[in-house]
Short mmCIF file of C-alpha atoms and ligand atoms in Angstrom, two decimals:
data_model
loop_
_atom_site.label_atom_id
_atom_site.label_comp_id
_atom_site.label_asym_id
_atom_site.label_seq_id
_atom_site.Cartn_x
_atom_site.Cartn_y
_atom_site.Cartn_z
CA MET A 1 0.00 0.00 0.00
CA SER A 2 1.34 3.40 -0.92
CA THR A 3 1.29 5.86 1.94
CA SER A 4 2.91 8.65 0.05
CA PRO A 5 1.49 9.56 -3.33
CA SER A 6 3.90 11.70 -5.25
CA GLN A 7 1.50 14.57 -5.62
CA THR A 8 -1.67 15.87 -4.06
CA PRO A 9 -4.66 14.74 -6.08
CA GLY A 10 -6.52 17.20 -8.23
CA SER A 11 -10.12 18.17 -7.90
CA SER A 12 -12.14 16.45 -10.60
CA GLN A 13 -15.59 15.27 -9.47
CA THR A 14 -16.43 11.60 -9.73
CA PRO A 15 -19.89 10.12 -9.33
CA ASP A 16 -19.02 7.57 -6.63
CA GLY A 17 -17.05 9.92 -4.41
CA PRO A 18 -18.24 11.89 -1.41
CA ASP A 19 -20.21 14.89 -2.42
CA GLY A 20 -20.76 18.01 -0.40
CA PRO A 21 -22.66 21.21 -0.78
CA ASP A 22 -19.76 23.34 -1.92
CA ALA A 23 -16.98 22.65 -4.35
CA PRO A 24 -14.05 24.93 -3.51
CA ASP A 25 -13.74 28.02 -5.67
CA SER A 26 -10.43 29.12 -7.10
CA SER A 27 -9.46 31.11 -3.97
CA ASP A 28 -9.84 27.87 -2.00
CA SER A 29 -7.63 25.86 -4.32
CA HIS A 30 -5.31 24.77 -1.53
CA LEU A 31 -8.22 23.57 0.64
CA LEU A 32 -9.66 20.08 0.23
CA GLY A 33 -12.93 19.60 -1.65
CA PRO A 34 -15.04 16.45 -1.96
CA SER A 35 -13.04 14.84 -4.74
CA ASP A 36 -9.70 15.73 -3.11
CA VAL A 37 -10.76 13.95 0.06
CA ARG A 38 -11.96 10.90 -1.84
CA GLU A 39 -8.86 10.68 -3.97
CA LEU A 40 -6.48 11.21 -1.06
CA ALA A 41 -8.24 8.50 0.94
CA LYS A 42 -8.12 6.15 -2.04
CA ALA A 43 -4.44 6.83 -2.73
CA LEU A 44 -3.59 6.14 0.92
CA GLY A 45 -5.81 3.08 1.17
CA VAL A 46 -7.73 4.77 3.99
CA ARG A 47 -11.11 3.28 4.82
CA PRO A 48 -12.66 5.59 7.41
CA THR A 49 -13.49 3.75 10.63
CA LYS A 50 -16.17 4.51 13.21
CA GLN A 51 -13.85 3.29 15.93
CA ARG A 52 -11.56 6.26 15.27
CA GLY A 53 -14.41 8.65 14.55
CA GLN A 54 -13.17 9.22 11.01
CA ASN A 55 -15.59 11.57 9.29
CA PHE A 56 -13.62 13.94 7.11
CA VAL A 57 -14.83 17.44 6.25
CA ILE A 58 -15.20 17.88 2.48
CA ASP A 59 -16.38 21.47 2.42
CA ALA A 60 -14.06 24.48 2.26
CA ASN A 61 -16.78 26.82 3.57
CA THR A 62 -17.18 24.71 6.69
CA VAL A 63 -13.51 24.73 7.60
CA ARG A 64 -13.36 28.48 6.99
CA ARG A 65 -16.40 28.90 9.21
CA ILE A 66 -14.72 26.90 11.99
CA VAL A 67 -11.57 29.02 11.76
CA ARG A 68 -13.67 32.21 11.91
CA ALA A 69 -15.69 30.96 14.89
CA ALA A 70 -12.43 30.05 16.64
CA GLU A 71 -11.22 33.63 16.15
CA VAL A 72 -7.78 32.32 15.23
CA ARG A 73 -5.24 35.15 15.33
CA PRO A 74 -2.04 35.50 13.29
CA GLU A 75 0.07 35.01 16.44
CA ASP A 76 -1.76 31.83 17.55
CA VAL A 77 -0.11 28.47 17.99
CA VAL A 78 -3.02 26.16 17.28
CA LEU A 79 -3.29 22.61 18.56
CA GLU A 80 -5.45 20.43 16.34
CA VAL A 81 -6.45 16.96 17.50
CA GLY A 82 -7.25 14.47 14.75
CA PRO A 83 -6.22 16.33 11.58
CA GLY A 84 -7.14 13.34 9.40
CA LEU A 85 -6.49 14.13 5.74
CA GLY A 86 -5.88 17.81 6.54
CA SER A 87 -9.19 19.52 5.69
CA LEU A 88 -9.18 21.79 8.74
CA THR A 89 -5.39 21.86 9.09
CA LEU A 90 -4.95 23.74 5.81
CA ALA A 91 -7.49 26.40 6.79
CA LEU A 92 -5.84 26.78 10.20
CA LEU A 93 -2.43 27.23 8.60
CA GLU A 94 -3.82 30.14 6.58
CA ALA A 95 -4.81 31.97 9.75
CA ALA A 96 -2.39 30.98 12.54
CA ASP A 97 1.32 31.40 13.18
CA ARG A 98 1.81 27.67 13.77
CA VAL A 99 -0.29 24.49 13.80
CA THR A 100 0.63 21.39 15.78
CA ALA A 101 -1.57 18.39 15.01
CA VAL A 102 -1.89 15.12 16.93
CA GLU A 103 -3.10 12.15 14.88
CA ILE A 104 -3.46 8.55 16.04
CA ASP A 105 -3.81 6.89 12.63
CA PRO A 106 -0.35 5.93 11.34
CA VAL A 107 -1.21 6.27 7.64
CA LEU A 108 -2.88 9.66 8.05
CA ALA A 109 -0.08 10.85 10.32
CA GLU A 110 2.62 9.81 7.89
CA HIS A 111 1.00 11.46 4.89
CA LEU A 112 -0.28 14.77 6.25
CA PRO A 113 3.07 16.63 6.07
CA THR A 114 3.18 15.72 2.36
CA THR A 115 -0.30 17.16 1.79
CA VAL A 116 0.63 20.35 3.65
CA ALA A 117 3.88 20.73 1.70
CA ALA A 118 2.07 20.21 -1.62
CA ARG A 119 -0.90 22.47 -0.85
CA MET A 120 0.75 25.22 1.17
CA PRO A 121 4.51 25.17 0.52
CA ASP A 122 4.93 28.67 1.98
CA ARG A 123 3.47 27.63 5.34
CA ALA A 124 4.73 24.04 5.57
CA ASP A 125 7.53 24.95 8.00
CA ARG A 126 4.86 26.20 10.42
CA PHE A 127 3.26 22.77 10.68
CA THR A 128 4.22 19.99 13.09
CA LEU A 129 2.65 16.55 13.12
CA VAL A 130 2.71 14.42 16.26
CA HIS A 131 1.77 10.78 15.72
CA ALA A 132 0.15 9.78 19.01
CA ASP A 133 -3.05 9.05 20.86
CA ALA A 134 -4.16 12.49 22.05
CA MET A 135 -4.95 11.02 25.46
CA ASP A 136 -1.25 10.21 25.94
CA VAL A 137 0.07 13.62 24.94
CA THR A 138 1.38 15.70 27.84
CA GLU A 139 3.98 17.73 25.99
CA LEU A 140 4.31 19.09 22.49
CA PRO A 141 7.24 20.23 20.36
CA GLY A 142 7.65 23.95 19.74
CA PRO A 143 5.98 26.89 21.47
CA PRO A 144 3.06 26.17 23.81
CA PRO A 145 -0.36 26.09 22.12
CA THR A 146 -2.57 29.14 22.61
CA ALA A 147 -5.72 27.68 21.02
CA LEU A 148 -7.30 24.29 20.46
CA VAL A 149 -9.30 23.93 17.25
CA ALA A 150 -10.51 20.48 16.26
CA ASN A 151 -13.12 18.35 14.63
CA LEU A 152 -12.87 15.83 17.44
CA PRO A 153 -13.31 12.08 17.04
CA TYR A 154 -16.85 11.69 18.38
CA ASN A 155 -16.38 8.64 20.57
CA VAL A 156 -13.61 10.25 22.65
CA ALA A 157 -14.46 13.93 22.24
CA VAL A 158 -15.12 14.81 25.89
CA PRO A 159 -12.13 12.98 27.43
CA VAL A 160 -9.80 14.37 24.75
CA LEU A 161 -11.08 17.92 25.27
CA LEU A 162 -10.78 17.74 29.07
CA HIS A 163 -7.35 16.12 28.82
CA MET A 164 -6.02 18.86 26.55
CA LEU A 165 -7.41 21.65 28.74
CA ALA A 166 -5.73 20.05 31.78
CA ALA A 167 -2.43 19.25 30.05
CA PHE A 168 -1.98 22.63 28.31
CA PRO A 169 -2.94 25.60 30.50
CA SER A 170 -1.54 27.85 27.76
CA ILE A 171 -4.65 27.12 25.67
CA ASP A 172 -6.87 30.13 26.32
CA ARG A 173 -9.49 29.54 23.59
CA SER A 174 -10.93 26.39 22.10
CA LEU A 175 -13.39 25.72 19.32
CA VAL A 176 -14.35 22.11 18.89
CA MET A 177 -16.78 20.33 16.63
CA VAL A 178 -18.55 17.47 18.38
CA GLN A 179 -21.79 15.51 18.08
CA SER A 180 -24.70 17.90 18.57
CA GLU A 181 -25.94 16.23 21.79
CA VAL A 182 -22.43 16.40 23.24
CA ALA A 183 -22.26 20.09 22.34
CA ASP A 184 -25.52 20.61 24.28
CA ARG A 185 -24.13 18.73 27.27
CA LEU A 186 -20.84 20.60 27.32
CA ALA A 187 -22.57 23.98 27.23
CA ALA A 188 -25.47 23.14 29.59
CA ARG A 189 -26.07 25.22 32.72
CA PRO A 190 -27.25 23.94 36.13
CA GLY A 191 -30.92 23.00 36.04
CA ASN A 192 -30.84 21.95 32.38
CA LYS A 193 -31.83 18.30 31.90
CA VAL A 194 -28.63 17.53 29.98
CA TYR A 195 -26.37 19.21 32.56
CA GLY A 196 -23.93 16.60 33.82
CA VAL A 197 -20.30 15.56 34.28
CA PRO A 198 -19.02 17.05 30.97
CA SER A 199 -20.79 20.38 31.68
CA VAL A 200 -19.32 20.77 35.18
CA LYS A 201 -15.81 19.64 34.27
CA ALA A 202 -15.63 21.82 31.16
CA ASN A 203 -16.84 24.74 33.24
CA TRP A 204 -13.98 24.16 35.68
CA TYR A 205 -11.63 25.24 32.91
CA ALA A 206 -13.68 27.55 30.75
CA GLU A 207 -16.75 29.58 29.95
CA VAL A 208 -18.51 27.30 27.52
CA LYS A 209 -21.09 28.10 24.87
CA ARG A 210 -22.58 26.56 21.74
CA SER A 211 -21.34 28.28 18.66
CA GLY A 212 -23.43 26.92 15.80
CA ALA A 213 -24.67 23.76 14.12
CA ILE A 214 -23.12 21.74 11.30
CA GLY A 215 -25.10 19.43 9.01
CA ARG A 216 -24.15 15.90 8.03
CA ASN A 217 -23.48 16.43 4.34
CA VAL A 218 -20.23 18.33 4.83
CA PHE A 219 -18.57 15.07 5.88
CA TRP A 220 -17.37 11.96 4.15
CA PRO A 221 -18.59 9.54 5.12
CA ALA A 222 -21.72 11.36 6.35
CA PRO A 223 -22.28 10.53 10.04
CA ASN A 224 -25.76 9.58 11.23
CA VAL A 225 -25.81 12.45 13.74
CA ASP A 226 -25.66 16.22 13.46
CA SER A 227 -22.71 18.16 14.79
CA GLY A 228 -22.30 21.30 16.84
CA LEU A 229 -19.55 23.82 17.48
CA VAL A 230 -18.59 24.59 21.06
CA SER A 231 -16.48 27.53 22.12
CA LEU A 232 -14.52 27.46 25.37
CA VAL A 233 -12.76 30.52 26.77
CA ARG A 234 -10.36 29.76 29.62
CA ARG A 235 -11.41 31.08 33.03
CA GLU A 236 -9.81 30.96 36.46
CA PRO A 237 -10.91 27.71 38.15
CA PRO A 238 -13.06 28.16 41.26
CA LYS A 239 -11.14 29.38 44.28
CA THR A 240 -10.95 26.36 46.56
CA THR A 241 -8.56 24.54 48.85
CA ALA A 242 -9.60 21.25 47.23
CA THR A 243 -7.63 19.87 44.30
CA ARG A 244 -9.19 19.47 40.87
CA ALA A 245 -9.12 15.68 41.34
CA GLN A 246 -10.99 16.02 44.65
CA VAL A 247 -13.64 18.25 43.09
CA PHE A 248 -14.05 15.96 40.08
CA ALA A 249 -14.49 12.97 42.45
CA VAL A 250 -17.53 14.70 43.97
CA VAL A 251 -18.89 15.49 40.50
CA ASP A 252 -18.48 11.87 39.38
CA ALA A 253 -20.19 10.58 42.55
CA ALA A 254 -23.10 13.05 42.31
CA PHE A 255 -23.90 12.16 38.70
CA ALA A 256 -23.23 8.41 38.98
CA GLN A 257 -26.71 8.25 40.51
CA ARG A 258 -28.23 11.43 39.11
CA ARG A 259 -31.81 10.61 40.17
CA LYS A 260 -30.78 10.43 43.83
CA THR A 261 -30.53 13.34 46.22
CA LEU A 262 -27.01 14.48 47.05
CA ARG A 263 -27.33 12.95 50.54
CA ALA A 264 -27.78 9.50 48.98
CA ALA A 265 -25.56 9.97 45.92
CA LEU A 266 -22.60 11.16 48.00
CA ALA A 267 -22.97 8.52 50.76
CA GLY A 268 -20.20 6.35 49.28
CA TRP A 269 -17.90 9.34 48.82
CA ALA A 270 -18.46 10.62 52.37
CA GLY A 271 -18.64 7.25 54.13
CA SER A 272 -22.35 7.30 54.98
CA PRO A 273 -25.52 9.26 54.18
CA ALA A 274 -25.17 11.12 57.52
CA ALA A 275 -21.56 12.07 56.74
CA ALA A 276 -22.66 13.27 53.29
CA GLU A 277 -25.39 15.40 54.90
CA GLN A 278 -22.83 16.90 57.25
CA ALA A 279 -20.39 17.73 54.44
CA LEU A 280 -23.21 19.28 52.40
CA ALA A 281 -24.34 21.39 55.35
CA ALA A 282 -20.78 22.59 55.92
CA ALA A 283 -20.63 23.58 52.22
CA GLY A 284 -23.97 25.40 52.47
CA VAL A 285 -25.69 23.03 50.02
CA ASP A 286 -29.17 21.59 50.62
CA HIS A 287 -28.79 17.79 50.88
CA ARG A 288 -32.16 17.26 49.18
CA LEU A 289 -30.88 18.72 45.91
CA ARG A 290 -29.55 16.63 43.01
CA GLY A 291 -26.22 17.10 41.29
CA GLU A 292 -27.92 18.65 38.26
CA ALA A 293 -28.74 21.77 40.33
CA LEU A 294 -25.18 22.58 41.43
CA THR A 295 -22.58 24.93 40.01
CA VAL A 296 -18.93 23.93 39.77
CA GLU A 297 -18.24 26.32 42.68
CA GLN A 298 -20.70 24.38 44.86
CA PHE A 299 -19.04 21.08 43.95
CA ALA A 300 -15.72 22.64 44.95
CA ALA A 301 -17.17 23.75 48.30
CA ILE A 302 -18.45 20.22 48.98
CA ALA A 303 -15.04 18.73 48.12
CA GLU A 304 -13.46 20.94 50.78
CA HIS A 305 -15.63 19.36 53.44
CA ARG A 306 -15.06 15.66 52.80
CA PRO A 307 -15.03 13.96 56.21
CA THR A 308 -11.70 12.38 57.12
CA PRO A 309 -12.16 8.62 57.41
CA ALA A 310 -12.07 7.38 61.03
C1 SAM B 401 -13.78 13.52 12.88
S1 SAM B 401 -12.21 13.08 12.14
C2 SAM B 401 -11.62 14.71 11.76
C3 SAM B 401 -10.64 14.72 10.62
C4 SAM B 401 -10.27 16.11 10.10
N1 SAM B 401 -9.85 17.01 11.16
C5 SAM B 401 -11.41 16.72 9.35
O1 SAM B 401 -12.05 17.63 9.91
O2 SAM B 401 -11.67 16.29 8.23
C6 SAM B 401 -11.31 12.63 13.62
C7 SAM B 401 -9.81 12.37 13.44
O3 SAM B 401 -9.27 12.06 14.73
C8 SAM B 401 -8.37 10.96 14.64
N2 SAM B 401 -8.35 10.33 15.98
C9 SAM B 401 -9.25 9.45 16.51
N3 SAM B 401 -8.93 9.16 17.77
C10 SAM B 401 -7.80 9.87 18.07
C11 SAM B 401 -6.99 9.99 19.23
N4 SAM B 401 -7.27 9.30 20.35
N5 SAM B 401 -5.91 10.80 19.19
C12 SAM B 401 -5.59 11.50 18.05
N6 SAM B 401 -6.34 11.42 16.92
C13 SAM B 401 -7.43 10.63 16.92
C14 SAM B 401 -8.95 10.11 13.52
O4 SAM B 401 -8.00 9.23 12.97
C15 SAM B 401 -9.43 11.20 12.56
O5 SAM B 401 -8.39 11.58 11.71
#
């Protein structure tokens, strides 16, 4: 199998390839259109897998829209997780100072520098590819990333996002594309029925909001779910004497049994229902509430009052 075609494929349409709403116009000639994606995948022998969340964007307008929504600045060092064939990478390289991309798939990882060099020779020295599982990445070559912009693999989107926010405090803005329901969950506020673990943990790091919807036909292959954009702007974490791990342990316990009151849901964490009630009282939180009503600051206050085991 060839992993390195000698040149980047052209852009002729073929009937059996992925089709999208917008073929690139001449000003987008370095971006990937539907036939470019199909031909690149074919040349590399890539068969997109669900397991790796491989749905490639085939629409130049969509990648431009993502870059605009991310407010990428000329001085930004952008971290992209899962660059795939390079659809978003090329648009990021137009706008940022540097792009560092982390890709798990060996064939995609090996070939992407070739695509970048062929499509954007003037910017190729500003691109770095790291072949790794994003969940294992704790350091990156080059200057620290200032922004995270990614069309995340859907099955690991939340853990990858939270991992990157924890591992790279230099990231002050993120714009991620995720499954629409996950976008709702990430951006949910207390009291919302989809508010849960991802909402609270994301809010530990950032102010989170939904930033638009993306249809299915801008991908190849088209997923069977809609997508949403989520914007995260770094904030100071809540002021607390508890560690992040201690706060997240309370969050996990509260939502593991989300139908139960906090007194019952936190019994295991505190040692007993009575101990949970005591910790909640000390934190100024009504023990009859459920986790879905609490802010991240309230979870932090509860974590500070965990009873010491006898
Ligand atoms: C939804 S596709 C996005 C591809 C490309 N950015 C685009 O928009 O066309 C997700 C990409 O993430 C990669 N990927 C999946 N799991 C990963 C992981 N744990 N770490 C790094 N990359 C991963 C896949 O191989 C794939 O290239």
